[in-house]
Short mmCIF file of C-alpha atoms and ligand atoms in Angstrom, two decimals:
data_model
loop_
_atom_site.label_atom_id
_atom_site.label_comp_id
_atom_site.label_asym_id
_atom_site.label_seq_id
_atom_site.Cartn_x
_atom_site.Cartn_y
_atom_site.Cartn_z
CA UNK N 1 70.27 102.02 71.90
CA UNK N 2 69.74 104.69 69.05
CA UNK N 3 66.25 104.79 67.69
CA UNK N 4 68.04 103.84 64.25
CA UNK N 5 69.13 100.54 65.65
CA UNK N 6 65.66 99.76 65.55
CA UNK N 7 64.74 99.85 61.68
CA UNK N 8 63.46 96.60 60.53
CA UNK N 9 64.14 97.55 56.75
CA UNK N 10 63.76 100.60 54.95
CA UNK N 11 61.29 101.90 52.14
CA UNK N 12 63.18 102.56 48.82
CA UNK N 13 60.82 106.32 48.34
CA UNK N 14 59.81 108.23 50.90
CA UNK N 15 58.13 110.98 49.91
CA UNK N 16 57.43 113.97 52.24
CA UNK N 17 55.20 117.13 52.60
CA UNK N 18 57.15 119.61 54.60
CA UNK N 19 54.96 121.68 56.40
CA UNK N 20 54.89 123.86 59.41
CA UNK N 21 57.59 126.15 59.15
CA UNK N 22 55.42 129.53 59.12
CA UNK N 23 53.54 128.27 62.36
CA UNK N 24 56.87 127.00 63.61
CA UNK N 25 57.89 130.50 63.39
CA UNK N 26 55.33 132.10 64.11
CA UNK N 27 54.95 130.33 67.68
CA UNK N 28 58.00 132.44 68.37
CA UNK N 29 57.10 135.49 67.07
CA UNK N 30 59.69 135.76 64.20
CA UNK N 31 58.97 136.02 60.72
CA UNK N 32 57.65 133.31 58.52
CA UNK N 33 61.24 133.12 56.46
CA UNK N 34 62.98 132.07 59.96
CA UNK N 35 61.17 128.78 59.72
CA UNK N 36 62.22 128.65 56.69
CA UNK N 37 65.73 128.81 57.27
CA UNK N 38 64.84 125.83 60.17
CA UNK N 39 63.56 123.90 57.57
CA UNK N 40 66.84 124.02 55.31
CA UNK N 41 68.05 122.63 58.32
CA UNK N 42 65.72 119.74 58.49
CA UNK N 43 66.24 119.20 54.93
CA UNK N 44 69.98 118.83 55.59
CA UNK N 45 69.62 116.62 58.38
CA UNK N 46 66.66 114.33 56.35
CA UNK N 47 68.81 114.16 53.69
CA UNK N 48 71.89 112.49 55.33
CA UNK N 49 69.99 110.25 57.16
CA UNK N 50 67.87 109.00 54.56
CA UNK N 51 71.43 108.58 52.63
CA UNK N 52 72.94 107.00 55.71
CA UNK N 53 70.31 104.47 56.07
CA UNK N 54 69.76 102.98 52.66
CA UNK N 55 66.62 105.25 51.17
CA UNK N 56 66.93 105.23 47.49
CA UNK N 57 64.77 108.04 46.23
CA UNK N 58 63.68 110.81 48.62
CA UNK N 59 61.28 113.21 47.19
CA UNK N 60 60.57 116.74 48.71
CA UNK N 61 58.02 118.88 48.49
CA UNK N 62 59.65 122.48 48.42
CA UNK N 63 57.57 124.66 46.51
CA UNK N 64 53.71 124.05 44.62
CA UNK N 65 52.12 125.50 42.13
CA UNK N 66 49.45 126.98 44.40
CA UNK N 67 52.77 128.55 46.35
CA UNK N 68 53.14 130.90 43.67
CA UNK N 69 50.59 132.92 44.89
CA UNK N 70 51.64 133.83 48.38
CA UNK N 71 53.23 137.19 48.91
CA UNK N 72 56.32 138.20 46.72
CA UNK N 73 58.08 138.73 49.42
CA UNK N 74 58.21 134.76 50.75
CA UNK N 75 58.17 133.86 47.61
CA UNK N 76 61.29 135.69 46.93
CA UNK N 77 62.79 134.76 50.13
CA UNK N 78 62.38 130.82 49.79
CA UNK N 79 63.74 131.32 45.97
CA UNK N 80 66.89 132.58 47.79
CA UNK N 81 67.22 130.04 50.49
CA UNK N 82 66.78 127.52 47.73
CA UNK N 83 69.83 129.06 45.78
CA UNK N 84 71.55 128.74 48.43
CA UNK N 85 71.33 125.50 49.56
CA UNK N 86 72.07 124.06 46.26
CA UNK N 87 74.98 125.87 46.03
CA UNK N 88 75.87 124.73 49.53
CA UNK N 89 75.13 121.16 49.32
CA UNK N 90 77.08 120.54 45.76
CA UNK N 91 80.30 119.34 47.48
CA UNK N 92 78.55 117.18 50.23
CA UNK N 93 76.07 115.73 47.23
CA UNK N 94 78.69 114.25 45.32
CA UNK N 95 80.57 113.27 48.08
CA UNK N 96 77.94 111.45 49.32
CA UNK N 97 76.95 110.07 45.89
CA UNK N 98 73.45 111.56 45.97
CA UNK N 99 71.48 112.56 42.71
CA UNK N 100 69.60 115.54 42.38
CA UNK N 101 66.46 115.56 39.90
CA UNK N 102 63.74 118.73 39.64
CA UNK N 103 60.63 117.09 39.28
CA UNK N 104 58.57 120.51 38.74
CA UNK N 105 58.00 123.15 35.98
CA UNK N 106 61.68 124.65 36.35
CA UNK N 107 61.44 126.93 33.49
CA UNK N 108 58.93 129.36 35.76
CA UNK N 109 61.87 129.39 38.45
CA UNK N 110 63.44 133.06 38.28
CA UNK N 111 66.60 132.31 35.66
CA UNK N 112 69.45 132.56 38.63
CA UNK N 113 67.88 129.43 40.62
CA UNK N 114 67.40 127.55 37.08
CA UNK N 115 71.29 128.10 36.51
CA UNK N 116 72.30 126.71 39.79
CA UNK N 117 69.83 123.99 39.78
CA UNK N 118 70.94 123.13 36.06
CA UNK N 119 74.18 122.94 37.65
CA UNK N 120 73.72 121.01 40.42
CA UNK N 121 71.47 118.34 38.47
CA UNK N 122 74.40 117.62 35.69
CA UNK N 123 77.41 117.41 37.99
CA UNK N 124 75.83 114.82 40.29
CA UNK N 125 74.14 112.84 36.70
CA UNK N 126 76.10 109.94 37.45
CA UNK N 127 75.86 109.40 41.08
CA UNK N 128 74.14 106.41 42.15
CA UNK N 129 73.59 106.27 46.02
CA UNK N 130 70.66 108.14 46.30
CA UNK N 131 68.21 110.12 43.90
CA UNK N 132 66.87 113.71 45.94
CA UNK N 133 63.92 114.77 43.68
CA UNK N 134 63.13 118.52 44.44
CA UNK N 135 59.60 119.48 43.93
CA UNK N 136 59.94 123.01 42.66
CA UNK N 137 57.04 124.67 41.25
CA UNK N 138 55.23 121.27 41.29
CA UNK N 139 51.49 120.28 41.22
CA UNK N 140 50.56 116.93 40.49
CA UNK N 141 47.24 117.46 38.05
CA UNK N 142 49.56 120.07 35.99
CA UNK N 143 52.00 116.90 35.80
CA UNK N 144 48.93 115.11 34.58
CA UNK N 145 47.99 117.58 31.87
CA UNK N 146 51.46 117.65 30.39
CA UNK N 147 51.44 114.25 30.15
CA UNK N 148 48.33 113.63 28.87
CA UNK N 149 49.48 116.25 26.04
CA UNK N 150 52.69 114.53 25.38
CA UNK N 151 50.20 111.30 24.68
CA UNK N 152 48.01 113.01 22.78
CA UNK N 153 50.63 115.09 21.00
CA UNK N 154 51.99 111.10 19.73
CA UNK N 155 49.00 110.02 18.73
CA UNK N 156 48.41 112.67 16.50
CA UNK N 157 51.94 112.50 14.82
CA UNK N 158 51.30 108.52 14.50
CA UNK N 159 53.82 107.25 16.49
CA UNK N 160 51.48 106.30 19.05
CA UNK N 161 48.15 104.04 18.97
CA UNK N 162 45.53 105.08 21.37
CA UNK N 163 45.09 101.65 22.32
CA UNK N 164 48.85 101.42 23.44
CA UNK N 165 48.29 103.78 26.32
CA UNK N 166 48.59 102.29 29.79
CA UNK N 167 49.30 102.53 33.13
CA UNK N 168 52.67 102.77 31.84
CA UNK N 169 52.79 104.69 29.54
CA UNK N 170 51.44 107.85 31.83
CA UNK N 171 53.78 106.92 34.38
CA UNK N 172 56.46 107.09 31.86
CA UNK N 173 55.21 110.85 30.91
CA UNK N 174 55.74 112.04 34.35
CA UNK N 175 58.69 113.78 35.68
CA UNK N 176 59.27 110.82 38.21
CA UNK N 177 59.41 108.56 34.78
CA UNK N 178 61.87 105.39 35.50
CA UNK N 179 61.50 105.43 39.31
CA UNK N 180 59.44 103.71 42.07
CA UNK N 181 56.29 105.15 43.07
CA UNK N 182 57.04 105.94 47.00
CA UNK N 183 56.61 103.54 49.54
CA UNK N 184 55.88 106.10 52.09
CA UNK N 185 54.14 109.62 52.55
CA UNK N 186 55.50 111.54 55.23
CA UNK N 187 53.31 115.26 56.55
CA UNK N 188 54.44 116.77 58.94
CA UNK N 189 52.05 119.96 60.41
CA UNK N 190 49.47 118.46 61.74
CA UNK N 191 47.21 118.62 58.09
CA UNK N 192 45.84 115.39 56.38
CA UNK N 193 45.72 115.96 52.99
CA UNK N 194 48.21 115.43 49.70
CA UNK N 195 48.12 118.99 48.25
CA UNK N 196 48.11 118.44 44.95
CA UNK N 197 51.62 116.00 45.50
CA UNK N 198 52.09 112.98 43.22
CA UNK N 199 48.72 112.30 42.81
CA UNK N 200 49.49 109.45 40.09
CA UNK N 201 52.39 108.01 41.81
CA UNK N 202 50.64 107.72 45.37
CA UNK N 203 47.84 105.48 44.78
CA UNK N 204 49.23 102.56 46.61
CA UNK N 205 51.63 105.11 48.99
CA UNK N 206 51.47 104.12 52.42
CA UNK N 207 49.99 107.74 54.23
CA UNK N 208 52.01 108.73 57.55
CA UNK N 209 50.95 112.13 59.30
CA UNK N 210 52.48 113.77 62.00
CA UNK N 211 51.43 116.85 64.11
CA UNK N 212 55.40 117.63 64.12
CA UNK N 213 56.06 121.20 61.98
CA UNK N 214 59.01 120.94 59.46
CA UNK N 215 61.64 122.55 61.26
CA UNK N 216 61.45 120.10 64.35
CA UNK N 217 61.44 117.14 62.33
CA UNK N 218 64.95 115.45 62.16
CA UNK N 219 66.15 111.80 62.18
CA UNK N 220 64.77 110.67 65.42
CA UNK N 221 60.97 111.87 63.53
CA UNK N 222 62.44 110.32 60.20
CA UNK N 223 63.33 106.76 62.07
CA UNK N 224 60.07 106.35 64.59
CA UNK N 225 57.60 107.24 60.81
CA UNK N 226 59.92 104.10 58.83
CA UNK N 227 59.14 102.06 62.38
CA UNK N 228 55.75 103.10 61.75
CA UNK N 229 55.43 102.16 57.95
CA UNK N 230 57.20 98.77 58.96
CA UNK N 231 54.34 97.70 61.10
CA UNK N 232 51.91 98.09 58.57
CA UNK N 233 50.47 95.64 56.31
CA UNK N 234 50.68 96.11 52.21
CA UNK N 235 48.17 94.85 50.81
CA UNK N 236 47.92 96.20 47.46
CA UNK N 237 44.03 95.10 47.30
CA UNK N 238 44.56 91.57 48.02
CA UNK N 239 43.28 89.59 51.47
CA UNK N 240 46.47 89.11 53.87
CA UNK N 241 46.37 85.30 53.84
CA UNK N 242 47.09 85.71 50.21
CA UNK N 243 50.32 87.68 51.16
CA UNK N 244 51.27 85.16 53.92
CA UNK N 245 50.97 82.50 51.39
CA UNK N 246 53.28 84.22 48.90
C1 LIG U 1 55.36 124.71 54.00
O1 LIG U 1 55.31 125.39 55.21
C2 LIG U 1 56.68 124.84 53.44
C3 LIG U 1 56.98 125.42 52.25
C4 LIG U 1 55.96 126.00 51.36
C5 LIG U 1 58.35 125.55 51.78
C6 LIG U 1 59.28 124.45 52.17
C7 LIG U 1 60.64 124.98 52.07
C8 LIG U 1 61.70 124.65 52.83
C9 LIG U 1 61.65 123.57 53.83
C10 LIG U 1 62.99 125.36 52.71
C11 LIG U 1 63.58 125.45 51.34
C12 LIG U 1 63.73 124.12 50.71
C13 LIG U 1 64.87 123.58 50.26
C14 LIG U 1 64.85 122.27 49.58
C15 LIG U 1 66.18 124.21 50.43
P1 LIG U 1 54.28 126.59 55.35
O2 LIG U 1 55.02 127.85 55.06
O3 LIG U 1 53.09 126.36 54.52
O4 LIG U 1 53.94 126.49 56.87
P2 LIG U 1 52.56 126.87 57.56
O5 LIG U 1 51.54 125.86 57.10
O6 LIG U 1 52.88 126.73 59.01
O7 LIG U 1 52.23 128.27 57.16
#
């Protein structure tokens, strides 16, 4: 039996952290950008399988803030493979009824990738299977600012009270505004923290690491972490005989 004959039910966001892919290269003595070019792969792979089995949003980490200061050269190189990619996924994107949304600061991405990713976003507006969020150029307490601004910013033209901002109303000022916060937090590379990644939207996020780098990390990885979530208990602060109950 496949390991995906085994899901119980699947979360409606996963979010993931893809790292690994300079180790994973690294390890075999090529340059940093060839695990890169893996971790397209992964991407491509994630992608269809989180469409095949039902995910609604899937939200991938693909470039931070902080990345922006590693050497040009990376930098430069992953701006290319993420040209790329868009442009090679447009066809299989709509065909497969799949979404794309930036959640990010897109207007420092060089003008070339912006075009594409422009692109890419408005042609596939109206599909409805699936919603890919890239995170490109993306830090989750620069979210936080902006939307605090926008607030702020409202309030001082008077078509906000003070008192009417809520939980909501942040959420709303986020780039993730009108979707779930995700059910799951996948990391692969063997680290345990969040990196500045949806810090709002993960407070109740169910936290899965594994010591798998990026580039190795494919369905079989994507099905045994959603067999993984599925065993745990949500409790969302209350006592589980409360849930049983409900
Ligand atoms: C972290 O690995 C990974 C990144 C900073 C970039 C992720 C990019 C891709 C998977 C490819 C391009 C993306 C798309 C959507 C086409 P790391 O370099 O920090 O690895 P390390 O911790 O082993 O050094």
């Amino acid at each position: 039996m496949a390991e995906s004959d085994n899901i119980l039910a699947v979360p409606r966001h996963i979010a993931i952290i893809m790292d690994g892919n300079g180790r994973w290269a690294e390890e075999r003595y090529r340059p940093r950008l060839f695990g890169h070019k893996a971790g397209v792969d992964s991407v491509r792979e994630i992608v269809e399988t989180s469409r095949t089995i039902g995910i609604e949003f899937l939200t991938l980490y693909a470039f931070s803030t902080e990345n922006w200061n590693r050497p040009p050269g990376e930098v430069t190189g992953l701006m290319g493979l993420l040209k790329r990619y868009l442009q090679s996924e447009l066809k299989t994107m709509l065909k497969n009824d799949i979404r794309l949304c930036c959640v990010g600061q897109q207007n420092r991405l060089p003008t070339d990738v912006q075009a594409v990713l422009h692109q890419t976003i408005s042609e596939t507006q109206s599909c409805q299977s699936m919603t890919l969020n890239l995170a490109l150029s993306y830090g989750g307490r620069s979210e936080l600012v902006q939307a605090v601004r926008h607030l702020a910013q409202k309030c001082q033209d008077g078509v906000l009270q003070w008192q009417e901002i809520s939980e909501l109303s942040i959420s709303e000022h986020l780039f993730t505004a009108g979707q779930p916060d995700p059910d799951l937090l996948i990391r692969t590379g063997g680290e345990h923290r969040l990196s500045n990644f949806l810090l709002w939207q993960t407070s109740y996020t169910e936290l899965y690491f594994t010591e798998v780098k990026w580039p190795d990390f494919r369905k079989d990885q994507l099905i045994e972490a959603i067999n993984i979530y599925n065993r745990r208990q949500r409790r969302f602060g209350k006592i589980g005989a409360q849930l049983q109950a409900e």
